[in-house]
Amino acid sequence: KWSQSPLTKEQWNQFDCVFNKVLGDAEIADPLRFFQYENVPGLPELATGECDLDTDPRTWKPYLLVMLRDGMIVPDPYFRLSGNDDRGELMEFKYDKPQLSFDECNSDGSPRYHLFVSESCPTASAVSAARKLLGLESMISIDRADGESGAGPVFLNVCSCSPWKGSSGPFWLYQVYQLSNPSATTLITAPVLWDTVEQKIVSNDAWEILKLMSQEAKQSDLISYNDALGVIPKEGLCPGDQMEAIEKMYSDLSSSIFTIEASGVEFIAKAGKDGSRVDDNFDRILAKLQELNDLLGKKRFLLGNNLTVIDVFLAMFLFRFDACYTPLFGRSNHEAFNGSILTDDSYPNLKGYSRELYQELKSTLKIQGFRQIFRLPNAISFTRQEIHSIETSLPSATVPIPDLNQIVASLEEPATGRPLMGAPSNTPNSAPKIVRDGMAMPMWFRDDTMKLYRDLDLRDDDIILSSGVKMGTTWVTKILNSLLYDFDDDGKTTSAYMDNSFPNRLGQTYPDALFPSREVKRHEMATRDEEFVKRMKMLKSNFGDFVFDDLLNQPSPRLFSSHVCGKKLLPKKLFDGWKDDDDDCAIDGDVSNGHKAVTMNKGKGRLIIVVRNLKDTLVSLHHFRYVPKDGWYGNEHGPGSFARAIDVENCPNAFGSSFMWVKRSGEAVDAIGPERVLVLRYEELKLDFDTQLQRINEFLGLPKLTDAKAKAVSAECAAKTMKKNGGRFKMIIRKGVVGDWQNYLDDEKWEEFDRVFDEVLGSVDIAEPLRQYQSKEGLDEIIAAQESS
């Protein structure tokens, strides 16, 4: 009620001065200060997203440096001028459960686990980056603080997780600590990993959170790397065989590089006095920088040719070295100072290393948040003024702030001369990012939706289209649409013609790329980072604005089109003898689609498989969207299209090796039988479209195909017509001819290709007819027929 009293602001200031004089060092009085502020001092004047690289946060009002003691907000005693600077015994937050399950969700579809991070903190930035790299964005939600305040880190746009979601006004991180332990004595620091179910802090130790995320994701087989450089090993950021070396490196850097911020804060707090210990620490830091520079002249990353968690951790300190630490902590005048990491050539290998890591991590960074640390000197002065009523001004408060634009420009430059740069990481073709049933999956792949697809309650007339990449998926989807929906028996268009209100009408709508429901979509689009939202908008342009529920709600017969194949990825109810427990499923996680499983073991639905000769498939894939930087035969950018294609077990291409795709599809055909499976070959569609159209029509159980409808469908599905339609059809279709492979590669390479074909597909029935299209002799007659048609 004091703020509503008749006393003036000046009178209350006089009251505060008496409070400080009498009670400045009385611990029992410290918690009272927080309630004697009319407003929390020092709120950031801009949210992080509103700042740019030129924003100077020193112009904002100063904040009070605080901590929690016995659950109450008090001034941080470390910054007192008196000797009473003991923070007391700080509480450790450690998770006591044997295992985390990152695929668990709350009733509203939001993830169980949530991260609170701050862009001004290097260790919190490392945790945020690891979340992105490991593909855990849909499994761990996140809030990013907008800066410090007189109540600790603050989120100006409130909090997005339970139990605070929906509350109004700013949200403070201390509320998380208080709810987890109401009597905690602790610093109010980020990152924090929060369990929304038990409403407890899992950990506030960045190093432990990093290891926990990588290890638990690996154990759950949920890793789906966002790996721009292709340098994360299959085992994740914490490979088991490297953990001892990782921990040893972390311990080593913790006594040198990782102390730079704490040493710098001590330097500022002491206002340059008694700086011998700080100088000793900085000597160790500079010596370690030189040691790392020498090491990284021999190794691409700290422990070899793969990125690990220790590289992510170190990167966040290196990015800040020139931008924050050197100028703010007065170290540029230190006698052992050699120069900058990013803006000169004092540490050429560290510069190249930082630039390469920046390309891997930049989508996770909010570099404008780095400058928040420059508010610290004013905060120390303000805290001392509030405690002791003494005006102080620290020299470091007026140091020039480095130009972030210059630093970012340096980071964006190519990382030339790096050891083994562009070389493979795990296999001759680098590690696939998401692997299911032995096949790499694309960046859009979602386990939650694929589990729904796997558990699909099939109807007898449902159509499952499974087509290999660059084998004719778009073409056959268009044919099926034309027969099922677009034309009547007189060959005239129906009201459903090109109706984009349903999936698969203007191009295929892959179930593995869709959100499970609109509720999940709304939640993730509102809570995920900008890079994720941008990627989802790109997928919308490819697949339409659909969710999995839209596939379920198609009118019969429903069409499901995708590149997934085989008994472990296609809907289980396609196959006779399917089981509720789904022992053979290649997707992890328990995801309910709201339908009760029917107790029966008779397969339902119909499967259409599209295959193409694998040599033309390879050529088409090589030219898809753009020619790859590593060309056909490989260079410093990678192994090349040919080497990727013949690496059957570890092919990193989306949906894996074409050889393995045909093999898995052959197994599915054998398991279902001829009555409910139709195998279409791209070449037969090209050479005798009319006959193949009749086959498709009969398989779909449609009325006898009239000449008028057949003619209309044929015209509609011609390559020229589909390209003219633009959009996805134009993007997907390149040449569409048979035998184009003869114009590429030499005989020796194609002979090697044939040997792999024989080894993998020699006994696969659906592959046998492809041989004639993969030999020059067999193509002579075929090409002549193609040209005449």
Short mmCIF file of C-alpha atoms in Angstrom, two decimals, residues 171-556:
data_model
loop_
_atom_site.label_atom_id
_atom_site.label_comp_id
_atom_site.label_asym_id
_atom_site.label_seq_id
_atom_site.Cartn_x
_atom_site.Cartn_y
_atom_site.Cartn_z
CA PHE A 171 7.43 -13.70 -16.40
CA TRP A 172 10.55 -14.11 -14.26
CA LEU A 173 12.81 -17.13 -14.04
CA TYR A 174 12.85 -16.95 -10.23
CA GLN A 175 9.25 -18.21 -10.33
CA VAL A 176 10.51 -21.49 -11.78
CA TYR A 177 13.07 -21.87 -8.99
CA GLN A 178 10.53 -20.97 -6.29
CA LEU A 179 7.97 -23.49 -7.53
CA SER A 180 10.56 -26.24 -7.77
CA ASN A 181 11.82 -25.54 -4.24
CA PRO A 182 10.13 -22.75 -2.23
CA SER A 183 13.08 -22.47 0.18
CA ALA A 184 15.93 -22.66 -2.32
CA THR A 185 19.13 -20.68 -1.91
CA THR A 186 20.48 -20.33 -5.44
CA LEU A 187 21.59 -18.01 -8.18
CA ILE A 188 18.79 -17.37 -10.71
CA THR A 189 20.54 -18.63 -13.81
CA ALA A 190 19.67 -20.11 -17.18
CA PRO A 191 19.54 -22.65 -18.68
CA VAL A 192 16.87 -24.51 -16.79
CA LEU A 193 15.33 -27.79 -17.93
CA TRP A 194 11.80 -27.92 -16.49
CA ASP A 195 9.48 -30.92 -16.02
CA THR A 196 5.93 -29.60 -16.55
CA VAL A 197 4.35 -32.75 -15.12
CA GLU A 198 6.19 -32.97 -11.80
CA GLN A 199 6.71 -29.17 -11.81
CA LYS A 200 10.32 -29.49 -10.83
CA ILE A 201 13.65 -28.41 -12.25
CA VAL A 202 15.40 -31.34 -13.91
CA SER A 203 18.70 -29.45 -13.98
CA ASN A 204 20.11 -25.95 -14.18
CA ASP A 205 23.59 -27.20 -15.11
CA ALA A 206 24.19 -26.56 -18.81
CA TRP A 207 26.80 -29.31 -19.19
CA GLU A 208 24.54 -31.89 -17.57
CA ILE A 209 21.56 -30.78 -19.68
CA LEU A 210 23.61 -31.07 -22.87
CA LYS A 211 24.68 -34.61 -22.05
CA LEU A 212 21.20 -35.54 -20.87
CA MET A 213 19.56 -34.38 -24.10
CA SER A 214 22.05 -36.18 -26.32
CA GLN A 215 22.14 -39.40 -24.32
CA GLU A 216 18.39 -39.69 -23.77
CA ALA A 217 17.62 -38.84 -27.38
CA LYS A 218 20.07 -41.52 -28.51
CA GLN A 219 18.63 -44.13 -26.15
CA SER A 220 15.12 -43.34 -27.36
CA ASP A 221 16.25 -43.48 -31.01
CA LEU A 222 14.65 -40.08 -31.50
CA ILE A 223 17.69 -38.29 -32.91
CA SER A 224 16.88 -36.46 -36.14
CA TYR A 225 19.83 -34.21 -36.78
CA ASN A 226 19.59 -30.70 -38.14
CA ASP A 227 23.15 -31.08 -39.34
CA ALA A 228 24.10 -28.49 -41.98
CA LEU A 229 27.67 -29.78 -42.31
CA GLY A 230 26.99 -33.51 -41.96
CA VAL A 231 29.46 -33.81 -39.09
CA ILE A 232 27.40 -35.22 -36.20
CA PRO A 233 28.13 -38.94 -35.72
CA LYS A 234 25.32 -41.48 -35.63
CA GLU A 235 25.67 -41.79 -31.86
CA GLY A 236 24.83 -38.11 -31.38
CA LEU A 237 26.80 -35.36 -29.69
CA CYS A 238 27.93 -37.68 -26.88
CA PRO A 239 29.26 -40.89 -28.51
CA GLY A 240 29.79 -43.54 -25.87
CA ASP A 241 33.32 -44.35 -27.00
CA GLN A 242 34.30 -40.66 -26.72
CA MET A 243 32.66 -39.73 -23.42
CA GLU A 244 35.84 -40.16 -21.39
CA ALA A 245 37.71 -37.85 -23.77
CA ILE A 246 34.79 -35.40 -23.79
CA GLU A 247 34.71 -35.22 -19.99
CA LYS A 248 38.49 -34.81 -19.84
CA MET A 249 38.37 -31.96 -22.37
CA TYR A 250 35.50 -30.31 -20.48
CA SER A 251 37.45 -30.49 -17.21
CA ASP A 252 40.49 -28.98 -18.92
CA LEU A 253 38.55 -26.09 -20.49
CA SER A 254 36.62 -25.50 -17.25
CA SER A 255 39.86 -24.40 -15.58
CA SER A 256 40.72 -22.02 -18.42
CA ILE A 257 38.44 -20.86 -21.28
CA PHE A 258 35.17 -21.44 -19.45
CA THR A 259 36.29 -19.26 -16.52
CA ILE A 260 36.58 -16.14 -18.66
CA GLU A 261 33.15 -14.78 -17.79
CA ALA A 262 33.45 -15.42 -14.06
CA SER A 263 36.96 -13.93 -14.03
CA GLY A 264 35.75 -10.91 -15.95
CA VAL A 265 32.87 -10.33 -13.57
CA GLU A 266 35.32 -10.49 -10.67
CA PHE A 267 37.55 -7.98 -12.45
CA ILE A 268 34.66 -5.54 -12.84
CA ALA A 269 33.36 -6.08 -9.31
CA LYS A 270 36.77 -5.27 -7.88
CA ALA A 271 36.96 -2.22 -10.19
CA GLY A 272 40.45 -3.23 -11.27
CA LYS A 273 41.81 -3.52 -7.70
CA ASP A 274 43.70 -6.57 -6.50
CA GLY A 275 43.54 -8.07 -9.97
CA SER A 276 46.44 -10.50 -9.64
CA ARG A 277 44.19 -13.55 -9.48
CA VAL A 278 42.20 -12.31 -12.47
CA ASP A 279 45.43 -11.74 -14.39
CA ASP A 280 46.60 -15.26 -13.56
CA ASN A 281 43.30 -16.66 -14.84
CA PHE A 282 43.60 -14.66 -18.02
CA ASP A 283 47.15 -15.89 -18.55
CA ARG A 284 45.80 -19.45 -18.41
CA ILE A 285 43.00 -18.56 -20.83
CA LEU A 286 45.42 -17.06 -23.38
CA ALA A 287 47.75 -20.02 -23.09
CA LYS A 288 44.83 -22.37 -23.66
CA LEU A 289 43.69 -20.38 -26.71
CA GLN A 290 47.12 -20.84 -28.27
CA GLU A 291 47.09 -24.54 -27.40
CA LEU A 292 43.67 -24.94 -29.01
CA ASN A 293 44.81 -22.99 -32.06
CA ASP A 294 47.68 -25.47 -32.51
CA LEU A 295 45.38 -28.46 -31.95
CA LEU A 296 42.82 -27.24 -34.49
CA GLY A 297 45.52 -26.92 -37.09
CA LYS A 298 45.64 -30.71 -37.03
CA LYS A 299 42.03 -31.65 -36.23
CA ARG A 300 38.77 -30.44 -37.67
CA PHE A 301 37.06 -30.56 -34.27
CA LEU A 302 38.37 -30.94 -30.75
CA LEU A 303 38.17 -34.74 -30.72
CA GLY A 304 38.61 -35.52 -34.39
CA ASN A 305 36.48 -35.30 -37.52
CA ASN A 306 33.08 -35.36 -35.81
CA LEU A 307 31.23 -32.63 -33.93
CA THR A 308 30.61 -33.41 -30.26
CA VAL A 309 29.00 -31.63 -27.34
CA ILE A 310 32.31 -30.09 -26.24
CA ASP A 311 32.62 -28.28 -29.59
CA VAL A 312 29.14 -26.78 -29.19
CA PHE A 313 30.02 -25.63 -25.68
CA LEU A 314 33.34 -24.06 -26.68
CA ALA A 315 31.86 -22.35 -29.75
CA MET A 316 29.58 -20.17 -27.65
CA PHE A 317 32.56 -18.78 -25.72
CA LEU A 318 34.60 -18.21 -28.89
CA PHE A 319 31.77 -16.32 -30.59
CA ARG A 320 31.70 -13.95 -27.59
CA PHE A 321 35.46 -13.50 -27.14
CA ASP A 322 35.79 -10.47 -29.44
CA ALA A 323 32.15 -9.37 -29.10
CA CYS A 324 32.07 -9.23 -25.29
CA TYR A 325 34.89 -10.48 -23.14
CA THR A 326 38.01 -8.75 -24.43
CA PRO A 327 36.67 -5.18 -24.31
CA LEU A 328 34.35 -5.46 -21.31
CA PHE A 329 36.84 -7.15 -19.03
CA GLY A 330 39.71 -4.80 -19.95
CA ARG A 331 41.82 -7.60 -21.33
CA SER A 332 42.91 -6.04 -24.62
CA ASN A 333 45.66 -4.19 -22.71
CA HIS A 334 46.90 -7.32 -20.97
CA GLU A 335 50.59 -7.91 -21.70
CA ALA A 336 49.99 -11.48 -22.95
CA PHE A 337 47.07 -10.49 -25.20
CA ASN A 338 47.83 -11.63 -28.76
CA GLY A 339 44.83 -10.20 -30.56
CA SER A 340 41.29 -11.08 -31.60
CA ILE A 341 39.98 -14.47 -32.66
CA LEU A 342 37.60 -13.34 -35.39
CA THR A 343 38.70 -9.90 -36.56
CA ASP A 344 42.42 -10.44 -37.13
CA ASP A 345 44.80 -13.34 -37.79
CA SER A 346 46.18 -13.91 -34.29
CA TYR A 347 44.53 -17.36 -34.06
CA PRO A 348 43.97 -18.51 -37.67
CA ASN A 349 42.88 -22.03 -36.79
CA LEU A 350 40.48 -20.88 -34.08
CA LYS A 351 39.05 -18.38 -36.57
CA GLY A 352 38.45 -21.10 -39.18
CA TYR A 353 37.03 -23.42 -36.53
CA SER A 354 34.67 -20.70 -35.30
CA ARG A 355 33.54 -19.89 -38.83
CA GLU A 356 32.79 -23.53 -39.60
CA LEU A 357 30.89 -24.00 -36.34
CA TYR A 358 28.97 -20.81 -37.02
CA GLN A 359 27.58 -22.36 -40.22
CA GLU A 360 26.36 -25.31 -38.18
CA LEU A 361 24.96 -23.25 -35.31
CA LYS A 362 23.91 -19.86 -36.69
CA SER A 363 20.23 -20.78 -37.06
CA THR A 364 20.13 -21.21 -33.26
CA LEU A 365 21.87 -17.94 -32.38
CA LYS A 366 20.42 -14.57 -31.38
CA ILE A 367 23.68 -12.63 -31.59
CA GLN A 368 22.04 -9.34 -30.71
CA GLY A 369 21.53 -10.86 -27.25
CA PHE A 370 25.31 -11.02 -26.70
CA ARG A 371 25.37 -7.30 -25.86
CA GLN A 372 23.22 -7.76 -22.76
CA ILE A 373 26.39 -8.44 -20.77
CA PHE A 374 27.46 -4.81 -21.28
CA ARG A 375 24.69 -3.81 -18.84
CA LEU A 376 26.67 -5.51 -16.04
CA PRO A 377 28.90 -2.59 -14.90
CA ASN A 378 25.90 -0.28 -14.49
CA ALA A 379 24.07 -3.08 -12.69
CA ILE A 380 26.95 -3.46 -10.20
CA SER A 381 26.99 0.30 -9.58
CA PHE A 382 23.21 0.38 -9.14
CA THR A 383 23.27 -2.58 -6.75
CA ARG A 384 25.88 -0.93 -4.55
CA GLN A 385 23.93 2.29 -4.61
CA GLU A 386 20.77 0.47 -3.55
CA ILE A 387 22.53 -1.40 -0.74
CA HIS A 388 24.85 1.30 0.53
CA SER A 389 23.38 4.56 -0.89
CA ILE A 390 26.82 5.19 -2.40
CA GLU A 391 27.19 6.58 -5.91
CA THR A 392 29.76 4.52 -7.83
CA SER A 393 30.78 4.49 -11.46
CA LEU A 394 32.90 1.72 -12.98
CA PRO A 395 35.33 2.48 -15.84
CA SER A 396 34.13 -0.59 -17.73
CA ALA A 397 30.67 0.97 -18.07
CA THR A 398 31.93 3.29 -20.81
CA VAL A 399 34.19 0.99 -22.85
CA PRO A 400 33.42 1.01 -26.60
CA ILE A 401 31.16 -1.82 -27.71
CA PRO A 402 32.60 -3.82 -30.62
CA ASP A 403 30.78 -3.69 -33.94
CA LEU A 404 28.68 -6.88 -34.09
CA ASN A 405 28.14 -6.36 -37.82
CA GLN A 406 31.89 -6.69 -38.36
CA ILE A 407 32.06 -9.82 -36.21
CA VAL A 408 29.11 -11.47 -37.97
CA ALA A 409 30.63 -10.58 -41.35
CA SER A 410 33.81 -12.37 -40.30
CA LEU A 411 31.86 -15.42 -39.13
CA GLU A 412 30.02 -15.57 -42.45
CA GLU A 413 33.27 -15.81 -44.43
CA PRO A 414 34.32 -19.27 -45.72
CA ALA A 415 36.24 -21.43 -43.27
CA THR A 416 39.07 -22.21 -45.67
CA GLY A 417 42.04 -24.39 -44.87
CA ARG A 418 40.35 -26.49 -42.19
CA PRO A 419 41.80 -30.01 -41.65
CA LEU A 420 39.73 -32.71 -43.37
CA MET A 421 37.06 -30.14 -44.26
CA GLY A 422 34.39 -31.71 -46.45
CA ALA A 423 35.68 -35.18 -45.64
CA PRO A 424 33.23 -37.83 -44.46
CA SER A 425 32.27 -38.03 -40.83
CA ASN A 426 31.20 -41.61 -40.16
CA THR A 427 31.01 -43.48 -43.43
CA PRO A 428 32.15 -42.82 -46.99
CA ASN A 429 28.97 -40.80 -47.42
CA SER A 430 28.62 -39.17 -43.99
CA ALA A 431 26.03 -40.25 -41.46
CA PRO A 432 22.31 -40.20 -42.28
CA LYS A 433 20.38 -37.79 -40.10
CA ILE A 434 17.25 -39.84 -39.30
CA VAL A 435 17.28 -43.59 -39.89
CA ARG A 436 14.21 -45.81 -39.90
CA ASP A 437 14.26 -49.45 -41.03
CA GLY A 438 17.82 -48.97 -42.25
CA MET A 439 16.92 -46.00 -44.48
CA ALA A 440 17.69 -42.30 -44.06
CA MET A 441 14.64 -40.07 -43.76
CA PRO A 442 14.23 -36.46 -44.92
CA MET A 443 14.41 -33.44 -42.62
CA TRP A 444 10.61 -33.18 -42.51
CA PHE A 445 10.09 -36.72 -41.18
CA ARG A 446 7.92 -36.87 -38.03
CA ASP A 447 7.78 -39.97 -35.85
CA ASP A 448 4.51 -38.91 -34.23
CA THR A 449 2.62 -38.65 -37.52
CA MET A 450 4.27 -41.74 -38.96
CA LYS A 451 3.09 -43.71 -35.95
CA LEU A 452 -0.43 -42.60 -36.80
CA TYR A 453 0.14 -43.67 -40.40
CA ARG A 454 1.53 -46.98 -39.24
CA ASP A 455 -1.56 -47.53 -37.03
CA LEU A 456 -3.99 -46.35 -39.73
CA ASP A 457 -7.40 -48.01 -39.45
CA LEU A 458 -7.58 -49.01 -43.09
CA ARG A 459 -10.75 -49.38 -45.13
CA ASP A 460 -11.08 -51.97 -47.85
CA ASP A 461 -11.07 -49.34 -50.60
CA ASP A 462 -8.17 -47.28 -49.23
CA ILE A 463 -5.28 -46.82 -51.67
CA ILE A 464 -1.70 -46.76 -50.40
CA LEU A 465 0.73 -45.42 -53.00
CA SER A 466 4.37 -46.22 -52.25
CA SER A 467 6.82 -44.90 -54.81
CA GLY A 468 10.60 -44.52 -54.73
CA VAL A 469 12.22 -41.10 -54.92
CA LYS A 470 12.37 -39.95 -58.58
CA MET A 471 10.52 -43.05 -59.72
CA GLY A 472 7.27 -41.37 -60.82
CA THR A 473 5.45 -40.47 -57.59
CA THR A 474 4.05 -37.19 -58.84
CA TRP A 475 3.00 -38.67 -62.17
CA VAL A 476 1.18 -41.66 -60.70
CA THR A 477 -0.49 -39.45 -58.06
CA LYS A 478 -1.81 -37.32 -60.91
CA ILE A 479 -3.05 -40.42 -62.77
CA LEU A 480 -4.88 -41.69 -59.70
CA ASN A 481 -6.50 -38.30 -59.09
CA SER A 482 -7.62 -38.12 -62.72
CA LEU A 483 -9.20 -41.58 -62.65
CA LEU A 484 -10.77 -41.29 -59.20
CA TYR A 485 -11.98 -37.72 -59.06
CA ASP A 486 -11.27 -35.39 -61.97
CA PHE A 487 -13.00 -36.80 -65.08
CA ASP A 488 -16.35 -38.41 -65.81
CA ASP A 489 -17.04 -41.12 -68.38
CA ASP A 490 -17.56 -38.48 -71.06
CA GLY A 491 -14.06 -37.16 -70.48
CA LYS A 492 -15.30 -33.91 -68.96
CA THR A 493 -13.90 -32.41 -65.78
CA THR A 494 -15.90 -32.85 -62.59
CA SER A 495 -16.42 -30.36 -59.79
CA ALA A 496 -13.49 -32.00 -57.98
CA TYR A 497 -11.05 -31.19 -60.80
CA MET A 498 -7.89 -29.58 -59.37
CA ASP A 499 -9.73 -29.07 -56.07
CA ASN A 500 -6.98 -28.18 -53.63
CA SER A 501 -9.23 -28.42 -50.60
CA PHE A 502 -8.31 -32.12 -50.33
CA PRO A 503 -4.84 -33.66 -50.00
CA ASN A 504 -2.97 -35.11 -52.99
CA ARG A 505 -4.93 -33.09 -55.58
CA LEU A 506 -2.22 -30.67 -56.72
CA GLY A 507 0.67 -32.96 -55.86
CA GLN A 508 1.32 -35.67 -53.33
CA THR A 509 0.77 -34.94 -49.63
CA TYR A 510 3.24 -37.04 -47.68
CA PRO A 511 1.86 -38.19 -44.30
CA ASP A 512 5.36 -38.23 -42.79
CA ALA A 513 5.67 -34.46 -43.43
CA LEU A 514 2.41 -33.43 -41.78
CA PHE A 515 1.52 -32.26 -38.30
CA PRO A 516 -0.73 -34.85 -36.59
CA SER A 517 -3.51 -32.31 -36.05
CA ARG A 518 -4.25 -28.60 -36.27
CA GLU A 519 -3.94 -28.33 -32.50
CA VAL A 520 -0.39 -29.63 -32.59
CA LYS A 521 0.36 -27.40 -35.57
CA ARG A 522 -0.88 -24.27 -33.80
CA HIS A 523 1.14 -25.11 -30.72
CA GLU A 524 4.40 -25.80 -32.53
CA MET A 525 4.11 -22.86 -34.92
CA ALA A 526 3.60 -20.59 -31.90
CA THR A 527 6.38 -21.99 -29.71
CA ARG A 528 9.12 -23.23 -32.06
CA ASP A 529 11.94 -21.03 -33.38
CA GLU A 530 12.00 -18.96 -36.55
CA GLU A 531 13.98 -21.54 -38.52
CA PHE A 532 11.36 -24.22 -37.82
CA VAL A 533 8.51 -21.90 -38.81
CA LYS A 534 10.33 -20.99 -42.02
CA ARG A 535 10.84 -24.66 -42.85
CA MET A 536 7.19 -25.46 -42.20
CA LYS A 537 6.09 -22.66 -44.51
CA MET A 538 8.33 -24.12 -47.21
CA LEU A 539 6.75 -27.55 -46.71
CA LYS A 540 3.31 -25.95 -46.95
CA SER A 541 4.19 -24.73 -50.45
CA ASN A 542 5.17 -28.30 -51.35
CA PHE A 543 2.46 -30.36 -49.67
CA GLY A 544 -0.36 -27.88 -49.07
CA ASP A 545 -1.84 -26.60 -45.83
CA PHE A 546 -2.86 -30.02 -44.56
CA VAL A 547 -2.51 -32.07 -41.39
CA PHE A 548 -2.81 -35.82 -40.93
CA ASP A 549 -6.45 -35.49 -39.89
CA ASP A 550 -7.17 -34.17 -43.41
CA LEU A 551 -5.86 -37.41 -44.88
CA LEU A 552 -8.19 -39.34 -42.60
CA ASN A 553 -11.16 -37.20 -43.65
CA GLN A 554 -10.78 -37.69 -47.41
CA PRO A 555 -13.87 -39.03 -49.20
CA SER A 556 -13.67 -42.70 -50.15
#
